[in-house]
PDB file of C-alpha atoms in Angstrom:
ATOM      1  CA  MET A   1       0.000   0.000   0.000  1.00 64.00           C
ATOM      2  CA  LYS A   2       2.768   2.216   0.814  1.00 71.00           C
ATOM      3  CA  VAL A   3       4.268   1.590  -2.628  1.00 71.00           C
ATOM      4  CA  LEU A   4       0.922   2.298  -4.262  1.00 70.00           C
ATOM      5  CA  GLY A   5       0.681   5.564  -2.372  1.00 73.00           C
ATOM      6  CA  GLU A   6       4.185   6.535  -3.410  1.00 77.00           C
ATOM      7  CA  PHE A   7       3.385   5.598  -6.986  1.00 73.00           C
ATOM      8  CA  ARG A   8       0.287   7.760  -6.905  1.00 74.00           C
ATOM      9  CA  THR A   9       2.235  10.599  -5.394  1.00 81.00           C
ATOM     10  CA  ARG A  10       4.845  10.280  -8.101  1.00 77.00           C
ATOM     11  CA  MET A  11       2.199  10.113 -10.764  1.00 76.00           C
ATOM     12  CA  GLN A  12       0.591  13.279  -9.425  1.00 79.00           C
ATOM     13  CA  GLU A  13       3.955  14.970  -9.353  1.00 79.00           C
ATOM     14  CA  GLN A  14       4.581  13.748 -12.885  1.00 77.00           C
ATOM     15  CA  ARG A  15       1.207  15.087 -13.931  1.00 76.00           C
ATOM     16  CA  LYS A  16       2.011  18.404 -12.312  1.00 78.00           C
ATOM     17  CA  LEU A  17       5.372  18.421 -14.054  1.00 77.00           C
ATOM     18  CA  VAL A  18       3.690  17.528 -17.353  1.00 74.00           C
ATOM     19  CA  ALA A  19       1.071  20.226 -16.769  1.00 76.00           C
ATOM     20  CA  GLN A  20       3.803  22.712 -15.879  1.00 76.00           C
ATOM     21  CA  SER A  21       5.859  21.584 -18.864  1.00 75.00           C
ATOM     22  CA  SER A  22       2.821  21.928 -21.122  1.00 76.00           C
ATOM     23  CA  LYS A  23       2.183  25.377 -19.714  1.00 79.00           C
ATOM     24  CA  ALA A  24       5.837  26.234 -20.186  1.00 78.00           C
ATOM     25  CA  ASP A  25       5.658  24.901 -23.754  1.00 79.00           C
ATOM     26  CA  LYS A  26       2.616  27.057 -24.409  1.00 83.00           C
ATOM     27  CA  GLU A  27       4.343  30.076 -22.938  1.00 82.00           C
ATOM     28  CA  HIS A  28       7.486  29.182 -24.860  1.00 82.00           C
ATOM     29  CA  GLN A  29       5.433  28.744 -28.026  1.00 84.00           C
ATOM     30  CA  GLN A  30       3.675  32.081 -27.417  1.00 85.00           C
ATOM     31  CA  ALA A  31       7.054  33.680 -26.787  1.00 85.00           C
ATOM     32  CA  MET A  32       8.346  32.126 -30.002  1.00 87.00           C
ATOM     33  CA  GLU A  33       5.330  33.413 -31.899  1.00 88.00           C
ATOM     34  CA  GLY A  34       5.881  36.829 -30.352  1.00 86.00           C
ATOM     35  CA  LEU A  35       9.539  36.653 -31.364  1.00 87.00           C
ATOM     36  CA  LYS A  36       8.513  35.544 -34.868  1.00 88.00           C
ATOM     37  CA  ALA A  37       6.068  38.455 -35.105  1.00 87.00           C
ATOM     38  CA  ALA A  38       8.751  40.818 -33.791  1.00 87.00           C
ATOM     39  CA  LEU A  39      11.248  39.336 -36.227  1.00 88.00           C
ATOM     40  CA  GLU A  40       8.768  39.721 -39.096  1.00 90.00           C
ATOM     41  CA  SER A  41       8.066  43.277 -38.019  1.00 90.00           C
ATOM     42  CA  ALA A  42      11.813  43.943 -37.804  1.00 89.00           C
ATOM     43  CA  ARG A  43      12.309  42.356 -41.222  1.00 89.00           C
ATOM     44  CA  THR A  44       9.497  44.508 -42.657  1.00 92.00           C
ATOM     45  CA  ALA A  45      11.001  47.567 -40.985  1.00 89.00           C
ATOM     46  CA  TYR A  46      14.445  46.615 -42.361  1.00 91.00           C
ATOM     47  CA  GLU A  47      13.020  46.189 -45.873  1.00 91.00           C
ATOM     48  CA  GLN A  48      11.267  49.551 -45.510  1.00 92.00           C
ATOM     49  CA  MET A  49      14.534  51.052 -44.350  1.00 91.00           C
ATOM     50  CA  GLU A  50      16.312  49.501 -47.342  1.00 90.00           C
ATOM     51  CA  ALA A  51      13.609  50.875 -49.662  1.00 91.00           C
ATOM     52  CA  ASP A  52      13.881  54.297 -47.955  1.00 90.00           C
ATOM     53  CA  LEU A  53      17.663  54.120 -48.237  1.00 90.00           C
ATOM     54  CA  LYS A  54      17.447  53.277 -51.948  1.00 91.00           C
ATOM     55  CA  GLU A  55      14.964  56.119 -52.442  1.00 90.00           C
ATOM     56  CA  SER A  56      17.272  58.443 -50.487  1.00 89.00           C
ATOM     57  CA  GLU A  57      20.234  57.302 -52.596  1.00 90.00           C
ATOM     58  CA  SER A  58      18.165  57.865 -55.743  1.00 91.00           C
ATOM     59  CA  ASN A  59      17.096  61.289 -54.489  1.00 90.00           C
ATOM     60  CA  LEU A  60      20.695  62.072 -53.583  1.00 91.00           C
ATOM     61  CA  LEU A  61      21.805  60.962 -57.050  1.00 91.00           C
ATOM     62  CA  ASN A  62      19.098  63.131 -58.654  1.00 91.00           C
ATOM     63  CA  MET A  63      20.048  66.058 -56.439  1.00 91.00           C
ATOM     64  CA  THR A  64      23.706  65.540 -57.363  1.00 92.00           C
ATOM     65  CA  LYS A  65      22.763  65.505 -61.047  1.00 92.00           C
ATOM     66  CA  GLN A  66      20.630  68.617 -60.554  1.00 92.00           C
ATOM     67  CA  LEU A  67      23.501  70.281 -58.715  1.00 91.00           C
ATOM     68  CA  ASP A  68      25.888  69.305 -61.523  1.00 91.00           C
ATOM     69  CA  ASN A  69      23.384  70.656 -64.073  1.00 91.00           C
ATOM     70  CA  ALA A  70      22.956  73.826 -62.027  1.00 90.00           C
ATOM     71  CA  ASN A  71      26.745  74.220 -61.812  1.00 91.00           C
ATOM     72  CA  ALA A  72      27.049  73.646 -65.564  1.00 91.00           C
ATOM     73  CA  ALA A  73      24.220  76.131 -66.205  1.00 91.00           C
ATOM     74  CA  GLN A  74      25.868  78.619 -63.850  1.00 91.00           C
ATOM     75  CA  LYS A  75      29.161  78.169 -65.696  1.00 91.00           C
ATOM     76  CA  VAL A  76      27.426  78.679 -69.061  1.00 91.00           C
ATOM     77  CA  ALA A  77      25.610  81.730 -67.649  1.00 92.00           C
ATOM     78  CA  ALA A  78      28.896  83.129 -66.300  1.00 92.00           C
ATOM     79  CA  GLU A  79      30.567  82.577 -69.695  1.00 91.00           C
ATOM     80  CA  ALA A  80      27.576  84.193 -71.453  1.00 92.00           C
ATOM     81  CA  LEU A  81      27.700  87.118 -69.017  1.00 90.00           C
ATOM     82  CA  GLU A  82      31.429  87.547 -69.608  1.00 92.00           C
ATOM     83  CA  ALA A  83      30.867  87.411 -73.381  1.00 91.00           C
ATOM     84  CA  ALA A  84      28.038  89.962 -73.002  1.00 92.00           C
ATOM     85  CA  ASN A  85      30.319  92.227 -70.947  1.00 92.00           C
ATOM     86  CA  ILE A  86      33.067  91.941 -73.570  1.00 94.00           C
ATOM     87  CA  GLU A  87      30.540  92.761 -76.317  1.00 92.00           C
ATOM     88  CA  LYS A  88      29.186  95.651 -74.223  1.00 91.00           C
ATOM     89  CA  ARG A  89      32.696  97.056 -73.779  1.00 92.00           C
ATOM     90  CA  ARG A  90      33.336  96.663 -77.519  1.00 91.00           C
ATOM     91  CA  LEU A  91      30.062  98.419 -78.372  1.00 92.00           C
ATOM     92  CA  LEU A  92      30.823 101.231 -75.897  1.00 92.00           C
ATOM     93  CA  GLU A  93      34.268 101.698 -77.443  1.00 90.00           C
ATOM     94  CA  GLU A  94      32.712 101.624 -80.919  1.00 90.00           C
ATOM     95  CA  ALA A  95      30.056 104.145 -79.825  1.00 91.00           C
ATOM     96  CA  LYS A  96      32.761 106.393 -78.355  1.00 91.00           C
ATOM     97  CA  SER A  97      34.784 106.104 -81.562  1.00 91.00           C
ATOM     98  CA  ARG A  98      31.685 106.937 -83.620  1.00 90.00           C
ATOM     99  CA  GLU A  99      30.886 109.877 -81.351  1.00 90.00           C
ATOM    100  CA  GLU A 100      34.403 111.194 -81.917  1.00 90.00           C
ATOM    101  CA  GLU A 101      33.994 110.581 -85.646  1.00 90.00           C
ATOM    102  CA  VAL A 102      30.619 112.362 -85.671  1.00 89.00           C
ATOM    103  CA  SER A 103      32.091 115.240 -83.650  1.00 91.00           C
ATOM    104  CA  SER A 104      34.986 115.473 -86.104  1.00 90.00           C
ATOM    105  CA  LEU A 105      32.575 115.325 -89.063  1.00 89.00           C
ATOM    106  CA  ARG A 106      30.401 118.030 -87.471  1.00 91.00           C
ATOM    107  CA  LYS A 107      33.456 120.210 -87.022  1.00 91.00           C
ATOM    108  CA  GLU A 108      34.496 119.561 -90.620  1.00 89.00           C
ATOM    109  CA  LEU A 109      30.922 120.292 -91.753  1.00 88.00           C
ATOM    110  CA  ALA A 110      30.889 123.530 -89.746  1.00 90.00           C
ATOM    111  CA  ASP A 111      34.253 124.468 -91.271  1.00 88.00           C
ATOM    112  CA  ALA A 112      32.944 123.531 -94.728  1.00 89.00           C
ATOM    113  CA  GLU A 113      29.774 125.596 -94.160  1.00 88.00           C
ATOM    114  CA  LYS A 114      31.890 128.521 -93.019  1.00 89.00           C
ATOM    115  CA  ALA A 115      34.191 128.111 -96.028  1.00 89.00           C
ATOM    116  CA  LYS A 116      31.149 127.820 -98.304  1.00 88.00           C
ATOM    117  CA  GLN A 117      29.655 130.993 -96.822  1.00 89.00           C
ATOM    118  CA  GLU A 118      32.973 132.794 -97.181  1.00 89.00           C
ATOM    119  CA  ALA A 119      33.225 131.546-100.774  1.00 88.00           C
ATOM    120  CA  GLU A 120      29.672 132.700-101.499  1.00 88.00           C
ATOM    121  CA  ASP A 121      30.399 136.073 -99.898  1.00 89.00           C
ATOM    122  CA  GLY A 122      33.625 136.275-101.892  1.00 89.00           C
ATOM    123  CA  LYS A 123      31.765 135.281-105.060  1.00 87.00           C
ATOM    124  CA  LYS A 124      29.130 137.974-104.432  1.00 89.00           C
ATOM    125  CA  ASP A 125      31.865 140.506-103.761  1.00 88.00           C
ATOM    126  CA  VAL A 126      33.701 139.505-106.957  1.00 88.00           C
ATOM    127  CA  GLU A 127      30.454 139.537-108.953  1.00 85.00           C
ATOM    128  CA  GLU A 128      29.620 142.962-107.549  1.00 87.00           C
ATOM    129  CA  LYS A 129      33.104 144.266-108.348  1.00 87.00           C
ATOM    130  CA  LEU A 130      32.921 142.682-111.803  1.00 84.00           C
ATOM    131  CA  ALA A 131      29.502 144.225-112.424  1.00 81.00           C
ATOM    132  CA  ASN A 132      30.793 147.596-111.243  1.00 86.00           C
ATOM    133  CA  ALA A 133      33.897 147.210-113.396  1.00 83.00           C
ATOM    134  CA  GLU A 134      31.766 146.258-116.427  1.00 79.00           C
ATOM    135  CA  ALA A 135      29.425 149.173-115.763  1.00 80.00           C
ATOM    136  CA  ASP A 136      32.386 151.517-115.389  1.00 82.00           C
ATOM    137  CA  PHE A 137      33.979 150.083-118.547  1.00 75.00           C
ATOM    138  CA  VAL A 138      30.764 150.447-120.552  1.00 72.00           C
ATOM    139  CA  ALA A 139      30.110 153.937-119.169  1.00 77.00           C
ATOM    140  CA  ASN A 140      33.632 155.112-119.964  1.00 78.00           C
ATOM    141  CA  PHE A 141      34.291 152.983-123.072  1.00 69.00           C
ATOM    142  CA  HIS A 142      33.873 155.946-125.418  1.00 71.00           C
ATOM    143  CA  ASN A 143      36.822 157.641-123.625  1.00 77.00           C
ATOM    144  CA  THR A 144      39.198 154.700-124.073  1.00 74.00           C
ATOM    145  CA  GLU A 145      41.860 154.248-126.712  1.00 78.00           C
ATOM    146  CA  ALA A 146      40.218 150.945-127.692  1.00 72.00           C
ATOM    147  CA  TYR A 147      37.046 152.862-128.500  1.00 70.00           C
ATOM    148  CA  SER A 148      38.929 155.315-130.692  1.00 74.00           C
ATOM    149  CA  ASN A 149      40.785 152.509-132.481  1.00 74.00           C
ATOM    150  CA  PHE A 150      37.601 150.499-132.960  1.00 70.00           C
ATOM    151  CA  SER A 151      35.718 153.577-134.139  1.00 67.00           C
ATOM    152  CA  ASP A 152      38.379 154.315-136.712  1.00 71.00           C
ATOM    153  CA  TYR A 153      38.539 150.664-137.772  1.00 68.00           C
ATOM    154  CA  PHE A 154      34.781 150.440-137.913  1.00 65.00           C
ATOM    155  CA  ALA A 155      34.582 153.529-140.078  1.00 67.00           C
ATOM    156  CA  ARG A 156      37.299 152.195-142.396  1.00 64.00           C
ATOM    157  CA  VAL A 157      36.096 148.617-142.779  1.00 65.00           C
ATOM    158  CA  GLY A 158      32.486 149.379-143.178  1.00 67.00           C
ATOM    159  CA  GLN A 159      29.641 149.228-140.800  1.00 70.00           C
ATOM    160  CA  GLN A 160      27.428 146.911-142.783  1.00 72.00           C
ATOM    161  CA  GLU A 161      30.079 144.226-143.166  1.00 77.00           C
ATOM    162  CA  VAL A 162      30.746 144.172-139.416  1.00 73.00           C
ATOM    163  CA  LEU A 163      27.066 144.225-138.494  1.00 74.00           C
ATOM    164  CA  THR A 164      26.379 141.369-140.914  1.00 79.00           C
ATOM    165  CA  ALA A 165      29.230 139.346-139.427  1.00 80.00           C
ATOM    166  CA  LEU A 166      27.946 140.065-135.916  1.00 77.00           C
ATOM    167  CA  ARG A 167      24.418 139.025-136.863  1.00 78.00           C
ATOM    168  CA  ASN A 168      25.681 135.796-138.425  1.00 85.00           C
ATOM    169  CA  ASP A 169      28.165 134.878-135.712  1.00 84.00           C
ATOM    170  CA  HIS A 170      26.267 136.194-132.681  1.00 80.00           C
ATOM    171  CA  PRO A 171      22.536 136.160-133.272  1.00 78.00           C
ATOM    172  CA  GLU A 172      21.882 137.001-129.611  1.00 78.00           C
ATOM    173  CA  PHE A 173      23.890 140.235-129.891  1.00 74.00           C
ATOM    174  CA  ASN A 174      21.797 143.420-129.917  1.00 75.00           C
ATOM    175  CA  VAL A 175      23.045 145.180-133.053  1.00 70.00           C
ATOM    176  CA  LYS A 176      20.760 148.194-132.598  1.00 74.00           C
ATOM    177  CA  ASP A 177      22.768 149.379-129.573  1.00 73.00           C
ATOM    178  CA  LEU A 178      25.911 149.142-131.645  1.00 70.00           C
ATOM    179  CA  GLU A 179      24.285 151.009-134.570  1.00 69.00           C
ATOM    180  CA  ALA A 180      23.184 153.773-132.201  1.00 73.00           C
ATOM    181  CA  ARG A 181      26.626 154.021-130.668  1.00 70.00           C
ATOM    182  CA  PHE A 182      28.412 153.871-134.069  1.00 65.00           C
ATOM    183  CA  PRO A 183      26.327 155.624-136.737  1.00 64.00           C
ATOM    184  CA  PRO A 184      27.386 155.100-140.387  1.00 59.00           C
ATOM    185  CA  PRO A 185      29.995 157.577-141.629  1.00 56.00           C
ATOM    186  CA  ASP A 186      27.485 159.080-144.071  1.00 56.00           C
ATOM    187  CA  ALA A 187      25.059 159.730-141.275  1.00 49.00           C
ATOM    188  CA  GLU A 188      27.781 161.471-139.271  1.00 48.00           C
ATOM    189  CA  GLY A 189      28.534 163.681-142.278  1.00 47.00           C
ATOM    190  CA  GLU A 190      24.885 164.500-142.717  1.00 46.00           C
ATOM    191  CA  GLU A 191      24.599 165.342-139.009  1.00 46.00           C
ATOM    192  CA  ASP A 192      27.642 167.654-139.330  1.00 45.00           C
ATOM    193  CA  SER A 193      26.039 169.471-142.284  1.00 41.00           C
TER     194      SER A 193
END
């Protein structure tokens, strides 16, 4: 009986141990499932981190490319600005040169206008002196030696021959003035008588 009691006691202890072991297994299994879930969550988080890292690397690469493009564009803009400044300086120098040329041409034009005016004044003065000289010559021609010589020659050669030659050679010449100034020799004789 004693052995049977001990056996029962051992069996109960074994059952308790089995129950405790089963409980421990359940807890262990729950812990394992929790660890699996945590591991899965960590794996998902790691994959997300990898995806975020790849996206960040891609964004960084794009930003680097954009920065390179911006630097290249800035370099091109700087070169274009320098070229524009060089062209501006050239145009300013050309404008200054043209201003000097225009100023010189204006001065030359003013000098030419002055010279033209002086020439016109001189021409008028010469024309006036020439007209006065012609008027004086015509007014005093009858007192000159040339008049006396021509008068004698005219009387000797013959008025009609000279007048005919003048009419033929110089149709625009007013012969009547000459006839009045130099009457035929016969007419002079008639006037004397």
